[in-house]
Short mmCIF file of C-alpha atoms and ligand atoms in Angstrom, two decimals:
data_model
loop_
_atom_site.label_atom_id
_atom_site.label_comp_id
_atom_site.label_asym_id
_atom_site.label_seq_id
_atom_site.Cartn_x
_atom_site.Cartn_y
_atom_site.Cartn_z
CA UNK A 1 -35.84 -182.23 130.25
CA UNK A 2 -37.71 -182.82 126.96
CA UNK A 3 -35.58 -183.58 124.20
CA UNK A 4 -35.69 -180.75 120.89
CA UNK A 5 -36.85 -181.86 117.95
CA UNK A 6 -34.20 -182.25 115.33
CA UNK A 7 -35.19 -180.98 111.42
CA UNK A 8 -33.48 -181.21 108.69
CA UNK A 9 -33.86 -178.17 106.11
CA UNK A 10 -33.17 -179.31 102.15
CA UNK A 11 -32.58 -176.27 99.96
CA UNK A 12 -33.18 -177.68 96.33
CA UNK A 13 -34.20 -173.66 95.09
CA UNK A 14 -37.06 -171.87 93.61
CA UNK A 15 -38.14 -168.11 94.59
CA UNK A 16 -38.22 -168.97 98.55
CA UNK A 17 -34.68 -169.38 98.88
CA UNK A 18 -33.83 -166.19 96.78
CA UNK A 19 -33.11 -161.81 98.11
CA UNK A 20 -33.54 -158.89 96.14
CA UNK A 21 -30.24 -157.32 94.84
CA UNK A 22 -31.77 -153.67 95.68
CA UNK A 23 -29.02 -152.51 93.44
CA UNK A 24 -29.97 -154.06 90.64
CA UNK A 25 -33.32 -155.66 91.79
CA UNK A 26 -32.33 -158.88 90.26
CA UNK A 27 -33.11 -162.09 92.19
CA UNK A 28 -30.07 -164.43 93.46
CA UNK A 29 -29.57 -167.40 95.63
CA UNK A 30 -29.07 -166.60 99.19
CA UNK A 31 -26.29 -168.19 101.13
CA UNK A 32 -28.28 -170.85 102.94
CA UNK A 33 -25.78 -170.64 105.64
CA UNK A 34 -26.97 -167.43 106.48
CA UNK A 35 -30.21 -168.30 106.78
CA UNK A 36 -30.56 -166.79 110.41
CA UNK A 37 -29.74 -163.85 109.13
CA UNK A 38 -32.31 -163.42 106.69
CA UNK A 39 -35.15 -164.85 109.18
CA UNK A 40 -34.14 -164.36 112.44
CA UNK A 41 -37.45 -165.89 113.46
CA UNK A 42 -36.51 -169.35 113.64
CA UNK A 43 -34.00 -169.07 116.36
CA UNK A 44 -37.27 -168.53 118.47
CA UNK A 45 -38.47 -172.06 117.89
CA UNK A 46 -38.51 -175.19 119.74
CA UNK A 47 -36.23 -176.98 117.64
CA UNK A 48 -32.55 -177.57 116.30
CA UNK A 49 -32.47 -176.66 112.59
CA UNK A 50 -29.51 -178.06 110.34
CA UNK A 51 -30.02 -177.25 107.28
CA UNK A 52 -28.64 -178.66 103.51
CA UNK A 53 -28.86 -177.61 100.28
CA UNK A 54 -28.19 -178.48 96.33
CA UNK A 55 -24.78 -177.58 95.53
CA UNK A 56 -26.51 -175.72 92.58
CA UNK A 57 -30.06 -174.89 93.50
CA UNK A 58 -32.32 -174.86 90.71
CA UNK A 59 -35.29 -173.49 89.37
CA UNK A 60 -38.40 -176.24 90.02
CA UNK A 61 -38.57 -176.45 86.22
CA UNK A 62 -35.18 -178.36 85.55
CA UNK A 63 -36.36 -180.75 88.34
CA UNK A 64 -36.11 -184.21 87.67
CA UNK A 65 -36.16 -187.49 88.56
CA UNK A 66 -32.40 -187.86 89.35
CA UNK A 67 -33.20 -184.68 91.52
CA UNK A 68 -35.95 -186.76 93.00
CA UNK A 69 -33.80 -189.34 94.13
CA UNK A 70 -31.13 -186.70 95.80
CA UNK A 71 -33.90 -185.43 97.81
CA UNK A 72 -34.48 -189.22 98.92
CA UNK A 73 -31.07 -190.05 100.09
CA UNK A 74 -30.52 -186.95 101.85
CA UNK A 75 -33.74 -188.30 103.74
CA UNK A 76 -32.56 -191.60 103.94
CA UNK A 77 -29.25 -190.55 105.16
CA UNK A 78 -30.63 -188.25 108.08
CA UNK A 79 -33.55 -190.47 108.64
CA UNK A 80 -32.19 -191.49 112.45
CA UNK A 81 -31.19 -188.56 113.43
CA UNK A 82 -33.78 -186.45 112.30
CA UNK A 83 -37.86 -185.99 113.23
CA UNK A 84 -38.83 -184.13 110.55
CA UNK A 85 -37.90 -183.29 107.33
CA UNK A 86 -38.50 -179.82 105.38
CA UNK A 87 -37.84 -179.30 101.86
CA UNK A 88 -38.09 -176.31 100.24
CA UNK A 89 -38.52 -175.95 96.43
CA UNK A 90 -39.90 -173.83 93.36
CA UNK A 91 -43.52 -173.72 93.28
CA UNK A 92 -43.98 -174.58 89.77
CA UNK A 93 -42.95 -178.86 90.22
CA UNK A 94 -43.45 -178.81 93.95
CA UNK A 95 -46.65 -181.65 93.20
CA UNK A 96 -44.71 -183.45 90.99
CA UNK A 97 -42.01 -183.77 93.59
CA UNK A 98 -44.26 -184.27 96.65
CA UNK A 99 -45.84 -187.00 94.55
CA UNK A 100 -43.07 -188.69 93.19
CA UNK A 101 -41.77 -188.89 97.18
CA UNK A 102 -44.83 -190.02 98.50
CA UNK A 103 -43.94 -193.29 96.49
CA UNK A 104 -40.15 -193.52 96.54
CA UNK A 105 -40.06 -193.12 100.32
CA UNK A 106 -41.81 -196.46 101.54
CA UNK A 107 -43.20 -196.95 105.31
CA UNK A 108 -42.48 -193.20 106.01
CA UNK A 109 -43.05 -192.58 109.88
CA UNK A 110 -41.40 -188.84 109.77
CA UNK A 111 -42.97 -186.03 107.87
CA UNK A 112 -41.85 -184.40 104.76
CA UNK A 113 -43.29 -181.32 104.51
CA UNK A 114 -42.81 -179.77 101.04
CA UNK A 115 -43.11 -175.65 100.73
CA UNK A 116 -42.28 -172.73 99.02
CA UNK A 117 -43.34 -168.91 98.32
CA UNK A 118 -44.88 -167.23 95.58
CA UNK A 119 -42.34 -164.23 96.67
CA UNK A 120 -38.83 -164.42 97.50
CA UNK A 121 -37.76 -164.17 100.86
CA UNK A 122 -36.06 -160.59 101.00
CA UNK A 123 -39.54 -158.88 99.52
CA UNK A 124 -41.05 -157.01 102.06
CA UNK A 125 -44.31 -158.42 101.73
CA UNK A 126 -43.03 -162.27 100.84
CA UNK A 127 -45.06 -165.23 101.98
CA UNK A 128 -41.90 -167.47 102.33
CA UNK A 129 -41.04 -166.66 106.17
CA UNK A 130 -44.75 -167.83 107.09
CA UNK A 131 -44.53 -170.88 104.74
CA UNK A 132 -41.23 -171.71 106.12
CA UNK A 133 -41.74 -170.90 109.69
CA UNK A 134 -44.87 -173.25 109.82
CA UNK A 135 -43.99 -175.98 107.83
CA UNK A 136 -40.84 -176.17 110.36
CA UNK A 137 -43.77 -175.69 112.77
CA UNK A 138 -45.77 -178.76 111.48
CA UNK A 139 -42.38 -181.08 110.59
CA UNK A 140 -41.59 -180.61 114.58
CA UNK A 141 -45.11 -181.34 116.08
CA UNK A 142 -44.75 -184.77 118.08
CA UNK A 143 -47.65 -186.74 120.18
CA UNK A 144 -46.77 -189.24 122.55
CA UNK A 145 -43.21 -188.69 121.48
CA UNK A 146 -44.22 -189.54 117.95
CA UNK A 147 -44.03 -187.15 114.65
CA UNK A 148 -47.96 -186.37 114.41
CA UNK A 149 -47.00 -185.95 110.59
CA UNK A 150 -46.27 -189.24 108.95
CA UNK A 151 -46.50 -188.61 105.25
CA UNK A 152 -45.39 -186.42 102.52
CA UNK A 153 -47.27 -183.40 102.70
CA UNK A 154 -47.46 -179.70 101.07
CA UNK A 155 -47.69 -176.53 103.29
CA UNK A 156 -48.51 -173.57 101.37
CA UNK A 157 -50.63 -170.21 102.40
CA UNK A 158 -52.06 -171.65 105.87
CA UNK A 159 -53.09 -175.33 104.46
CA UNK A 160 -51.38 -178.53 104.59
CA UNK A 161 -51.93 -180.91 102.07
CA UNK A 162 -51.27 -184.23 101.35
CA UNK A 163 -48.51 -183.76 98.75
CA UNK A 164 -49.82 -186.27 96.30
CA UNK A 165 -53.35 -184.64 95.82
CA UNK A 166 -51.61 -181.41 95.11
CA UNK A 167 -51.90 -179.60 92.30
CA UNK A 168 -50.20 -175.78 91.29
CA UNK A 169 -53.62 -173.90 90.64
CA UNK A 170 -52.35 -169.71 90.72
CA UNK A 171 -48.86 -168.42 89.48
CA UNK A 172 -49.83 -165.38 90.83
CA UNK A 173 -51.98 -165.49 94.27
CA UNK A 174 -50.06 -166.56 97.39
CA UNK A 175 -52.76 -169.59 97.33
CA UNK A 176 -51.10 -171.21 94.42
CA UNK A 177 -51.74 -175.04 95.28
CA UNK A 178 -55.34 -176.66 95.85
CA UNK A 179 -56.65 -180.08 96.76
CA UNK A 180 -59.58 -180.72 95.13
CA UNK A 181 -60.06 -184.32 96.24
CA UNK A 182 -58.72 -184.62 99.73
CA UNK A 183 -58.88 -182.23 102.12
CA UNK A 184 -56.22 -180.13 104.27
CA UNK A 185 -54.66 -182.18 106.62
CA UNK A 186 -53.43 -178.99 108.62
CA UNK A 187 -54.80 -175.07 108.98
CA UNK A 188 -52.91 -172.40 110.62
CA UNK A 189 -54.58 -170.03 111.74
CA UNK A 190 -54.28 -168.16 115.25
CA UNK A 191 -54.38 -171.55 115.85
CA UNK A 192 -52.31 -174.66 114.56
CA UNK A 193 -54.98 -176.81 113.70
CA UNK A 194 -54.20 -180.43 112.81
CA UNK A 195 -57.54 -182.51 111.26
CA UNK A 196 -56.16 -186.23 112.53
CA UNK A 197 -58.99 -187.76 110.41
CA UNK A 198 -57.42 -186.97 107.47
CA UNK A 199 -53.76 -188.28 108.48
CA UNK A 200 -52.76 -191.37 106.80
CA UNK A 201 -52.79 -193.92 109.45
CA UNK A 202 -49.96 -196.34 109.87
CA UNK A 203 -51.70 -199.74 110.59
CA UNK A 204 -48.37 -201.84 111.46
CA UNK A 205 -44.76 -200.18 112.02
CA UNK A 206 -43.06 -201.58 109.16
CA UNK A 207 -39.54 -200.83 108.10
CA UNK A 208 -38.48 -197.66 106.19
CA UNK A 209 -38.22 -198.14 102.67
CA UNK A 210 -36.23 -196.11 99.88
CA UNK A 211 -37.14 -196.29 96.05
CA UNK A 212 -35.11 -194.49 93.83
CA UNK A 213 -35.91 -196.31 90.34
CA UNK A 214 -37.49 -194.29 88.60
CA UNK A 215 -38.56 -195.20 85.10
CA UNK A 216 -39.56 -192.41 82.95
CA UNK A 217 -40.93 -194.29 79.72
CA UNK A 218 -43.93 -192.55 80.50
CA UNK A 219 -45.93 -190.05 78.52
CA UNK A 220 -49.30 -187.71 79.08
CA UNK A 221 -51.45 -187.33 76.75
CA UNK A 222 -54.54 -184.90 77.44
CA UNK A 223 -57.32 -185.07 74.83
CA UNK A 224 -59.26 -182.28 72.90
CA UNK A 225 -61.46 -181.68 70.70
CA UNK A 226 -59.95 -181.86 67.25
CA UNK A 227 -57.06 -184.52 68.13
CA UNK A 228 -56.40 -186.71 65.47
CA UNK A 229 -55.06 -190.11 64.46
CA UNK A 230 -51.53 -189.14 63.52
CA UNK A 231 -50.91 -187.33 66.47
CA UNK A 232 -52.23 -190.17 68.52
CA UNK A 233 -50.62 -192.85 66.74
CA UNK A 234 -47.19 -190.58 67.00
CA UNK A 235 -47.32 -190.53 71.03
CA UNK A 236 -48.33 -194.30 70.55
CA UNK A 237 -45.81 -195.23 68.79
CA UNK A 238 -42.66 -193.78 71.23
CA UNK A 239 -39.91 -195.94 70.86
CA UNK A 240 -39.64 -197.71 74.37
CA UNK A 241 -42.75 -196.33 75.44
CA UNK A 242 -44.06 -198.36 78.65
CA UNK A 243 -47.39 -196.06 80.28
CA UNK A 244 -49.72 -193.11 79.15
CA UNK A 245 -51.88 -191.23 81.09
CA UNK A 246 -54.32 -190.22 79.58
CA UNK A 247 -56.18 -186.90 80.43
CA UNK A 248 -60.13 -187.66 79.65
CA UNK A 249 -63.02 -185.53 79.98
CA UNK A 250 -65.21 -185.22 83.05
CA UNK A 251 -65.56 -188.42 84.70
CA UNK A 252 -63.11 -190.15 82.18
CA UNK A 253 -64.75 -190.01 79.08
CA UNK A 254 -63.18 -189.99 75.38
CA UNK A 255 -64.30 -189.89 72.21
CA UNK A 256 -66.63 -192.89 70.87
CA UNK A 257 -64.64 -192.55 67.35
CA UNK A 258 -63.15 -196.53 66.11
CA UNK A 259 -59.98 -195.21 65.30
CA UNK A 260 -59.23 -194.19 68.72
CA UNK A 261 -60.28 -197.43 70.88
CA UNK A 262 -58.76 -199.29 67.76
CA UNK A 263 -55.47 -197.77 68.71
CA UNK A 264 -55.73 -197.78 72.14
CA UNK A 265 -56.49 -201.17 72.11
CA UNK A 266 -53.49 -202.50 69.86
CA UNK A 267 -51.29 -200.40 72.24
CA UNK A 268 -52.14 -202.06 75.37
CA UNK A 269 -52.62 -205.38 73.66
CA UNK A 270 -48.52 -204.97 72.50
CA UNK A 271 -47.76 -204.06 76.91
CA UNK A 272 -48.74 -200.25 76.96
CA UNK A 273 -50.25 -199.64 80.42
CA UNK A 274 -53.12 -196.63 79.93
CA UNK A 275 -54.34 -194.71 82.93
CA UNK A 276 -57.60 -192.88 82.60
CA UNK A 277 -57.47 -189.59 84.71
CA UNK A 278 -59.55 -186.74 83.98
CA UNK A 279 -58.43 -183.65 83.05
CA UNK A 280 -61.04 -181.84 85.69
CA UNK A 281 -58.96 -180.90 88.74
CA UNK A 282 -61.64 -182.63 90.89
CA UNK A 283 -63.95 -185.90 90.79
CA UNK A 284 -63.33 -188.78 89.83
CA UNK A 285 -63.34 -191.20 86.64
CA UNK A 286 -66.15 -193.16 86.84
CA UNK A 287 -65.92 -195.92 83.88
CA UNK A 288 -69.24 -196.95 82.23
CA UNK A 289 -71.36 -193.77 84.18
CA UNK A 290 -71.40 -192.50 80.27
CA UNK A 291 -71.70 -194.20 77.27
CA UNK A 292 -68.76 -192.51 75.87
CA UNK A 293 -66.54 -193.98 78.77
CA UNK A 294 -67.97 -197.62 78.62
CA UNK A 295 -66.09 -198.69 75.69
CA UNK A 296 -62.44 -197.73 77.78
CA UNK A 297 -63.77 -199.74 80.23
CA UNK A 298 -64.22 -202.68 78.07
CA UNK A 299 -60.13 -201.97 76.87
CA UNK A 300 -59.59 -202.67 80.69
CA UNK A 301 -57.96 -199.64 80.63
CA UNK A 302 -56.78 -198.84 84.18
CA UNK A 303 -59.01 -196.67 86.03
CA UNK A 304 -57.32 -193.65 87.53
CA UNK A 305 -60.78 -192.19 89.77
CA UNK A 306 -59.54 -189.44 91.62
CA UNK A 307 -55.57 -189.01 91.43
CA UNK A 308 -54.05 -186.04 90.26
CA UNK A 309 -52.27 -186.32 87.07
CA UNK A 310 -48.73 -185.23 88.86
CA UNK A 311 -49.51 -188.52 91.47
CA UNK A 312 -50.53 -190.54 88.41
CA UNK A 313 -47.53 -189.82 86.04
CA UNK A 314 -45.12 -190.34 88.94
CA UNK A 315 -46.75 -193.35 90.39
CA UNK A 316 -46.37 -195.10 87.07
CA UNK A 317 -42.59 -194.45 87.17
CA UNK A 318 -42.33 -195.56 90.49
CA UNK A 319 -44.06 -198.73 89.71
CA UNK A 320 -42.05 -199.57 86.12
CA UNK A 321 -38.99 -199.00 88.30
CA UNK A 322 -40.01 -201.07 90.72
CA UNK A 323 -40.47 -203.73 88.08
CA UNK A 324 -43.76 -204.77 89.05
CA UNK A 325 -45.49 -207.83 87.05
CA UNK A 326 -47.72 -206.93 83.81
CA UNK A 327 -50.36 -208.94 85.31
CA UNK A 328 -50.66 -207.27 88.64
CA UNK A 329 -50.02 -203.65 87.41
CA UNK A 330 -53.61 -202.81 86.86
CA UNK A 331 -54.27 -203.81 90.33
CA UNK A 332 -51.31 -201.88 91.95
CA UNK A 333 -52.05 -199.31 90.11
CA UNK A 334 -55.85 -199.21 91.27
CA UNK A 335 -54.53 -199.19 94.92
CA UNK A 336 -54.16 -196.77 97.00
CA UNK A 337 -50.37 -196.57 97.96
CA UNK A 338 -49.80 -193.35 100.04
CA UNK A 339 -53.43 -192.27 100.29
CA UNK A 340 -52.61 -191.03 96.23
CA UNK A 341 -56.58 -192.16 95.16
CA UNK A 342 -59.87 -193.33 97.08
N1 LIG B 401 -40.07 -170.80 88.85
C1 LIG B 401 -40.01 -170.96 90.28
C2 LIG B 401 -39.75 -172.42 90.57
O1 LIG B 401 -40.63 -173.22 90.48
C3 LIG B 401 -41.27 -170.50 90.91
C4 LIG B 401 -41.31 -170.69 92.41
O2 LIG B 401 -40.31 -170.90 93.05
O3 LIG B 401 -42.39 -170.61 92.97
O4 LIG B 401 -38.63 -172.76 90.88
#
């Protein structure tokens, strides 16, 4: 007899995990122990659900990196035992999170499937019980007695994503995530429909890492029109200060003014690293296509292309903690990790 599949449910909070007090119609935390109760459903799957949770879940908003690197040890710690990993978690971070995993957890051969709901799970009409139910769903799916998911990835309103080309789009429609640059690795529909072209491919088994430096010396800095010097100089001149990324126009074009590349340039000459991302949710930089871009390219700024600014902020922490050289950053960095960039 076929073995179940064995998931692992991590409760860090956000709206899916919360009921309606009809009294009062004030949202609260449900007892995640009770979980049955509230969607019976999931008895009726193919699988053996345990399920953990943050001793005090917490709105996606106060998420950070120290949350990050609870999420990776309870992954670590169940990694054996478990096929497939769920984690449920506000909306409003989820692509920060999903990023920042994507790099921490190294050699992943088990999915992590990231979801939420735009409404809690008590509302009559919520979206959590489908979000949940498939993203168990997808976490379980196994071919040749291997996880058919082998990456971090985002299920939310019928589409998986890769997590790390996520971004939160809608704080209002039950689509609230899009994917501008890579497309859905997964539709459900009345069928589960898995696109393995998209899947990151594993080319060698190798074994499974777990990062949980982080290093958050890091900074974003979007450009408009209007920003000036002092403001610049300012973010520029954070004490201990060790990457920016920095949001450009269109394909990853700035401002021709001196100052600017004048400051730039003295920051990266004194060990900032820059990242050029653009501020469009899709395309790519493409250095030197404009004139107003060519001079960045001459900084050797690094070129972002097409990663999301959650995947870019996160990567760079993952990288300073991981104490990679000064020389070969730029080159790391221009690398596609977890299938992050082109
Ligand atoms: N503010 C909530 C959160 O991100 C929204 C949600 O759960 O979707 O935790």
């Amino acid at each position: 007899m076929k073995n179940k599949t064995h998931i692992l449910l991590i409760y860090t909070g956000g709206t899916i995990g919360m009921v309606k007090d009809y009294k009062s119609g004030a949202l609260k935390a449900f007892d995640f122990d009770k979980m049955s109760k509230h969607i019976p459903e999931l008895a009726q799957l193919d699988c053996s659900i345990d399920a953990v949770s943050f001793d005090k879940p917490i709105d996606s908003s106060n998420m950070n990196p120290d949350h990050w690197a609870k999420i990776a040890t309870l992954i670590e710690e169940n990694y054996e035992d478990h096929d497939g990993f769920v984690v449920l978690h506000g909306s409003d971070t989820m692509s920060y999170t999903a990023s920042a995993l994507s790099f921490m957890l190294e050699n992943l051969a088990k999915p992590v499937i990231f979801t939420g709901s735009q409404l809690p799970i008590g509302d009559l009409r919520t979206d959590a019980k489908e979000n949940l139910i498939t993203s168990i769903q997808i976490a379980a799916l196994q071919k040749k007695g291997k996880p058919v998911i082998q990456e971090v990835g985002l299920y939310f309103e019928y589409k998986l994503y890769r997590g790390n080309r996520t971004t939160k789009i809608n704080a209002e429609h039950f689509q609230a995530f899009t994917s501008l640059n890579h497309p859905p690795l997964a539709e459900s529909g009345v069928h589960l429909k898995v696109f393995d072209e998209y899947l990151m491919q594993r080319k060698s088994v190798k074994r499974f890492l777990v990062h949980k430096e982080l290093d958050s010396n890091v900074m974003i800095l979007k450009l408009f029109p209007g920003l000036n010097r002092a403001v610049v100089q300012s973010v520029l001149g954070t004490p201990n200060l060790k990457a920016l990324v920095l949001e450009t126009y269109g394909a990853g074009n700035a401002p021709t003014d001196h100052w600017l590349l004048e400051d730039l340039g003295k920051a990266m000459k004194n060990g900032l690293h820059i990242v050029n991302v653009t501020q469009c949710s899709g395309g790519s930089v493409i250095l030197g296509q404009y004139k107003t871009s060519e001079q960045l390219k001459e900084l050797q700024i690094i070129n972002g292309k097409d990663i999301t600014t959650e995947a870019a902020i996160t990567k760079l922490m993952y990288l300073l903690g991981s104490g990679f050289s000064h020389k070969l950053f730029k080159t790391v960095f221009e690398t596609s990790l977890r299938g992050e960039m082109q």
